[in-house]
Amino acid sequence: MHLSISSRYNARMAKPHPIITLLTDFGERDGYVGAMRGVMLSITPEARLVDISHEVAPQDIRQAALILSSVYTYFPSHTVHLVVVDPGVGGKRHPIAVETPRGRFVAPDNGVLTYVWLAEPESRAVTLDKPEYWLPSPSYTFHGRDIFSPVAAHLAGGATLDDVGSPLEDPVMLSFPPLSITPEVIRGEVIQIDRFGNVLTNIMHLKWLDEEWLELQPIMASTDLEQPVRINARRARVTSGWHNFQGIHQTYSQVEVGQTIALVGSNGELELAINQGNANKVLGIDVGDTVTIHL
Amino acid sequence: MHLSISSRYNARMAKPHPIITLLTDFGERDGYVGAMRGVMLSITPEARLVDISHEVAPQDIRQAALILSSVYTYFPSHTVHLVVVDPGVGGKRHPIAVETPRGRFVAPDNGVLTYVWLAEPESRAVTLDKPEYWLPSPSYTFHGRDIFSPVAAHLAGGATLDDVGSPLEDPVMLSFPPLSITPEVIRGEVIQIDRFGNVLTNIMHLKWLDEEWLELQPIMASTDLEQPVRINARRARVTSGWHNFQGIHQTYSQVEVGQTIALVGSNGELELAINQGNANKVLGIDVGDTVTIHL
Amino acid sequence: MHLSISSRYNARMAKPHPIITLLTDFGERDGYVGAMRGVMLSITPEARLVDISHEVAPQDIRQAALILSSVYTYFPSHTVHLVVVDPGVGGKRHPIAVETPRGRFVAPDNGVLTYVWLAEPESRAVTLDKPEYWLPSPSYTFHGRDIFSPVAAHLAGGATLDDVGSPLEDPVMLSFPPLSITPEVIRGEVIQIDRFGNVLTNIMHLKWLDEEWLELQPIMASTDLEQPVRINARRARVTSGWHNFQGIHQTYSQVEVGQTIALVGSNGELELAINQGNANKVLGIDVGDTVTIHL
């Protein structure tokens, strides 16, 4: 993130406070996350613990990967991001850590770091194979507390990637629902519903060139796209099932309250919504449904 | 808040830690709040981020305004309170900041600061019109991340209200459900149900004078009340629909477990409850229902 | 907790940051916890506030006691644990504080500290009877904000147990669902369901001796057990109603996805689960159901 103000009171950034973010599917009820927080503050007492979400659907690796990709770039680059969505705990999957120019990451090697790995080409990974950085006698069912949290805390407190693990060439990657792009259409699918019922799609990396023109940028490996695709936002039409949206807009209030709208969401993704309403419930559009931009 | 103990270990308060509270309707699941936290820690790394609630009903400005009014006075006066319940994002509503003797506030200008503005007569407001204190290229749909969070962080880090905006005379105010007060009755309505099913009303600012007498204080603009009204708590009768409560009490355990009770809640409001039960579900009393004190 | 690494970057632990954990049944929606956070930061501005859970079922003292017992040992011993599940607020129950070698605790005297008190024989308790450490004019219905939070903050900031209260001999203890142990069986019951639908029992303090043998340790007063009981984990059979589980395992992935399994959970308790599934929903096993290990 480029900060627009650099005044005298930002001089404090010189000596950064360690930050550890937490993203899990543990929920907030059972105290699992509380135990992780205790482990981390025992090892690195001055660490800032910052929650991303603990309400990832149980064992939904893709949802966690998407949330992570929309958040990590807003944190300082010295941040350690701890991600524990770990259906394979205690089995053969390895615990890993990844270092990028925009932050370090600790997670099971199950694809949850896919979007980070693809977006940050200058990354490297290690397998966490140094038990001296874990809690003693780790349990078989809660590596979040016994392996991942202590490693994240040690990294935040000064340990290096090579202290905590050994080089790993190819972390596990999720496969992508493919985008289909022709001169007439861009076709993707719904990948997430947010708390407001807004419908988020995998047609991502849309960028406004001006008031009328959008560009679909070839950032991720989700397409064979080599050149950006230009979209006339006013003339484009978006369909999903029998629903039809005229134009791609900038924000909800460009239509009346209660009206449907297609727009570019806050992370650059094509989004279907109802102004001050719940598009998921009212329109019945859900995860996995096809969404098409007619150019 | 007046602290009852001033010992040597409070001398540390001399140099206050910046505090930013967060109150939104974003929920905790999608990572929206996580992105805001990252933005703020990037700008003011030493800020304490303190959650008030992220479970405000989507776009329920009044609920957020009520929660805020019950909480902000418990924080140190150097706290910055960030409130993002923003159904009009990207439209014509302005982003604003308000300074009071008991804290500063950053929010959309949609009435969410109504109770603060009325309770703090020595307040002043600015419109946030200095993009150099925002993230570059703010999105059209997530000003919480791109405008409000950076401004709150800059304020917490040392910026002044005049750095971040230009004077605003009349922030938007919510209209109040009116109290009706006669020599025989005080009539209001239910405005909130809490997690326990306790029923909270807009008959607020009740204060115990002694074991028997209550006073309804003329603090807010919700009534034409100029003099306080005295209420004999033992003899008063409270009704809502066909439900009848004898007396106004101090606490739940003054009746048996499972019995209904009218009492003065922890923020001075008339409250209807069941001792260790859920009055909302059992009695069917809900937001908008009329509640009457018979004097 | 014994930390496995003591390197130069742990020298910072010398001067500990005050930590206060929060465990309540207030939920996160209504701002009640927010007010408590404000009170504590007003008194001890440098305190770290760390959430354990606010989603304890309303007034479920036993659930809070169990969560607390699974978490507090992971925190540094200078931590103050604030527990507010308080159905008797404003009535005759006393507010108390407890000091143990592994942390201090502030709570209502209603049994919520039972497991801590039994696990930490070198504990002592006080009744909180020094109003100068409370907020002035405490409400009758929200001692979490007006009594417990200020006392926790003062303890974290330097006050001693004797500053804030007077000695108390016998804190209230919960009664335990008894374990029945014979040469043929160990019989207990389900006491908790976690977010994943895993079924947790009161057959606790199981410890692996090797790959095959488990030991049930006589730690708590829940049994008359004086000697540890050895269990052959491979040959043992677990039943609950008509459900049958062969062997006691170490982790979920020792069976196929979708298969049932009995295992030792992350806090040493007998747990019934489905690998990557929800045992509570699928099997219909719930809190209070009998669970038997056939030796």
PDB file of N, CA, C and O in Angstrom, chain B residues 5-28:
ATOM      1  N   ILE B   5      -9.616   5.081  41.502  1.00  0.00           N
ATOM      2  CA  ILE B   5      -8.286   4.872  42.066  1.00  0.00           C
ATOM      3  C   ILE B   5      -7.283   5.695  41.254  1.00  0.00           C
ATOM      4  O   ILE B   5      -7.221   5.579  40.041  1.00  0.00           O
ATOM      5  N   SER B   6      -6.509   6.519  41.926  1.00  0.00           N
ATOM      6  CA  SER B   6      -5.400   7.122  41.182  1.00  0.00           C
ATOM      7  C   SER B   6      -4.115   6.798  41.930  1.00  0.00           C
ATOM      8  O   SER B   6      -3.731   7.466  42.870  1.00  0.00           O
ATOM      9  N   SER B   7      -3.514   5.749  41.540  1.00  0.00           N
ATOM     10  CA  SER B   7      -2.311   5.296  42.224  1.00  0.00           C
ATOM     11  C   SER B   7      -1.126   5.512  41.301  1.00  0.00           C
ATOM     12  O   SER B   7      -1.261   6.006  40.190  1.00  0.00           O
ATOM     13  N   ARG B   8       0.020   5.117  41.758  1.00  0.00           N
ATOM     14  CA  ARG B   8       1.220   5.351  40.974  1.00  0.00           C
ATOM     15  C   ARG B   8       1.160   4.666  39.623  1.00  0.00           C
ATOM     16  O   ARG B   8       1.694   5.130  38.641  1.00  0.00           O
ATOM     17  N   TYR B   9       0.482   3.502  39.550  1.00  0.00           N
ATOM     18  CA  TYR B   9       0.517   2.782  38.285  1.00  0.00           C
ATOM     19  C   TYR B   9      -0.405   3.386  37.251  1.00  0.00           C
ATOM     20  O   TYR B   9      -0.498   2.897  36.141  1.00  0.00           O
ATOM     21  N   ASN B  10      -1.115   4.458  37.608  1.00  0.00           N
ATOM     22  CA  ASN B  10      -1.869   5.168  36.585  1.00  0.00           C
ATOM     23  C   ASN B  10      -1.090   6.329  35.990  1.00  0.00           C
ATOM     24  O   ASN B  10      -1.550   6.968  35.058  1.00  0.00           O
ATOM     25  N   ALA B  11       0.080   6.559  36.520  1.00  0.00           N
ATOM     26  CA  ALA B  11       0.907   7.632  35.971  1.00  0.00           C
ATOM     27  C   ALA B  11       1.243   7.352  34.504  1.00  0.00           C
ATOM     28  O   ALA B  11       1.498   8.257  33.729  1.00  0.00           O
ATOM     29  N   ARG B  12       1.167   6.072  34.133  1.00  0.00           N
ATOM     30  CA  ARG B  12       1.438   5.719  32.742  1.00  0.00           C
ATOM     31  C   ARG B  12       0.459   6.338  31.774  1.00  0.00           C
ATOM     32  O   ARG B  12       0.682   6.374  30.579  1.00  0.00           O
ATOM     33  N   MET B  13      -0.708   6.777  32.251  1.00  0.00           N
ATOM     34  CA  MET B  13      -1.685   7.358  31.347  1.00  0.00           C
ATOM     35  C   MET B  13      -1.204   8.666  30.745  1.00  0.00           C
ATOM     36  O   MET B  13      -1.811   9.172  29.818  1.00  0.00           O
ATOM     37  N   ALA B  14      -0.138   9.209  31.310  1.00  0.00           N
ATOM     38  CA  ALA B  14       0.341  10.507  30.842  1.00  0.00           C
ATOM     39  C   ALA B  14       0.513  10.520  29.322  1.00  0.00           C
ATOM     40  O   ALA B  14       0.035  11.413  28.642  1.00  0.00           O
ATOM     41  N   LYS B  15       1.155   9.512  28.770  1.00  0.00           N
ATOM     42  CA  LYS B  15       1.328   9.448  27.334  1.00  0.00           C
ATOM     43  C   LYS B  15       0.354   8.414  26.789  1.00  0.00           C
ATOM     44  O   LYS B  15       0.607   7.224  26.859  1.00  0.00           O
ATOM     45  N   PRO B  16      -0.777   8.872  26.273  1.00  0.00           N
ATOM     46  CA  PRO B  16      -1.810   7.904  25.926  1.00  0.00           C
ATOM     47  C   PRO B  16      -1.460   7.084  24.686  1.00  0.00           C
ATOM     48  O   PRO B  16      -0.837   7.580  23.749  1.00  0.00           O
ATOM     49  N   HIS B  17      -1.843   5.834  24.722  1.00  0.00           N
ATOM     50  CA  HIS B  17      -1.775   5.000  23.523  1.00  0.00           C
ATOM     51  C   HIS B  17      -2.946   5.388  22.633  1.00  0.00           C
ATOM     52  O   HIS B  17      -4.069   5.468  23.107  1.00  0.00           O
ATOM     53  N   PRO B  18      -2.716   5.569  21.339  1.00  0.00           N
ATOM     54  CA  PRO B  18      -3.866   5.855  20.472  1.00  0.00           C
ATOM     55  C   PRO B  18      -4.827   4.663  20.475  1.00  0.00           C
ATOM     56  O   PRO B  18      -4.398   3.512  20.462  1.00  0.00           O
ATOM     57  N   ILE B  19      -6.109   4.969  20.531  1.00  0.00           N
ATOM     58  CA  ILE B  19      -7.135   3.918  20.493  1.00  0.00           C
ATOM     59  C   ILE B  19      -8.103   4.243  19.365  1.00  0.00           C
ATOM     60  O   ILE B  19      -8.521   5.388  19.210  1.00  0.00           O
ATOM     61  N   ILE B  20      -8.439   3.244  18.567  1.00  0.00           N
ATOM     62  CA  ILE B  20      -9.485   3.384  17.554  1.00  0.00           C
ATOM     63  C   ILE B  20     -10.505   2.290  17.791  1.00  0.00           C
ATOM     64  O   ILE B  20     -10.151   1.106  17.820  1.00  0.00           O
ATOM     65  N   THR B  21     -11.764   2.660  18.006  1.00  0.00           N
ATOM     66  CA  THR B  21     -12.809   1.630  18.107  1.00  0.00           C
ATOM     67  C   THR B  21     -13.473   1.456  16.745  1.00  0.00           C
ATOM     68  O   THR B  21     -13.509   2.372  15.925  1.00  0.00           O
ATOM     69  N   LEU B  22     -14.010   0.254  16.528  1.00  0.00           N
ATOM     70  CA  LEU B  22     -14.645  -0.080  15.254  1.00  0.00           C
ATOM     71  C   LEU B  22     -16.078  -0.551  15.497  1.00  0.00           C
ATOM     72  O   LEU B  22     -16.299  -1.464  16.295  1.00  0.00           O
ATOM     73  N   LEU B  23     -17.011   0.042  14.799  1.00  0.00           N
ATOM     74  CA  LEU B  23     -18.431  -0.338  14.891  1.00  0.00           C
ATOM     75  C   LEU B  23     -18.970  -0.379  13.468  1.00  0.00           C
ATOM     76  O   LEU B  23     -19.011   0.649  12.797  1.00  0.00           O
ATOM     77  N   THR B  24     -19.326  -1.561  12.991  1.00  0.00           N
ATOM     78  CA  THR B  24     -19.766  -1.714  11.601  1.00  0.00           C
ATOM     79  C   THR B  24     -20.900  -2.739  11.492  1.00  0.00           C
ATOM     80  O   THR B  24     -21.208  -3.433  12.457  1.00  0.00           O
ATOM     81  N   ASP B  25     -21.441  -2.827  10.295  1.00  0.00           N
ATOM     82  CA  ASP B  25     -22.401  -3.895   9.993  1.00  0.00           C
ATOM     83  C   ASP B  25     -21.781  -4.912   9.028  1.00  0.00           C
ATOM     84  O   ASP B  25     -22.509  -5.605   8.322  1.00  0.00           O
ATOM     85  N   PHE B  26     -20.456  -5.030   9.033  1.00  0.00           N
ATOM     86  CA  PHE B  26     -19.779  -5.878   8.046  1.00  0.00           C
ATOM     87  C   PHE B  26     -19.751  -7.356   8.432  1.00  0.00           C
ATOM     88  O   PHE B  26     -19.378  -8.194   7.602  1.00  0.00           O
ATOM     89  N   GLY B  27     -20.115  -7.683   9.677  1.00  0.00           N
ATOM     90  CA  GLY B  27     -19.887  -9.056  10.120  1.00  0.00           C
ATOM     91  C   GLY B  27     -18.394  -9.329  10.230  1.00  0.00           C
ATOM     92  O   GLY B  27     -17.560  -8.500   9.852  1.00  0.00           O
ATOM     93  N   GLU B  28     -18.086 -10.523  10.726  1.00  0.00           N
ATOM     94  CA  GLU B  28     -16.678 -10.878  10.947  1.00  0.00           C
ATOM     95  C   GLU B  28     -16.214 -11.889   9.908  1.00  0.00           C
ATOM     96  O   GLU B  28     -15.075 -12.319   9.915  1.00  0.00           O
TER      97      GLU B  28
END
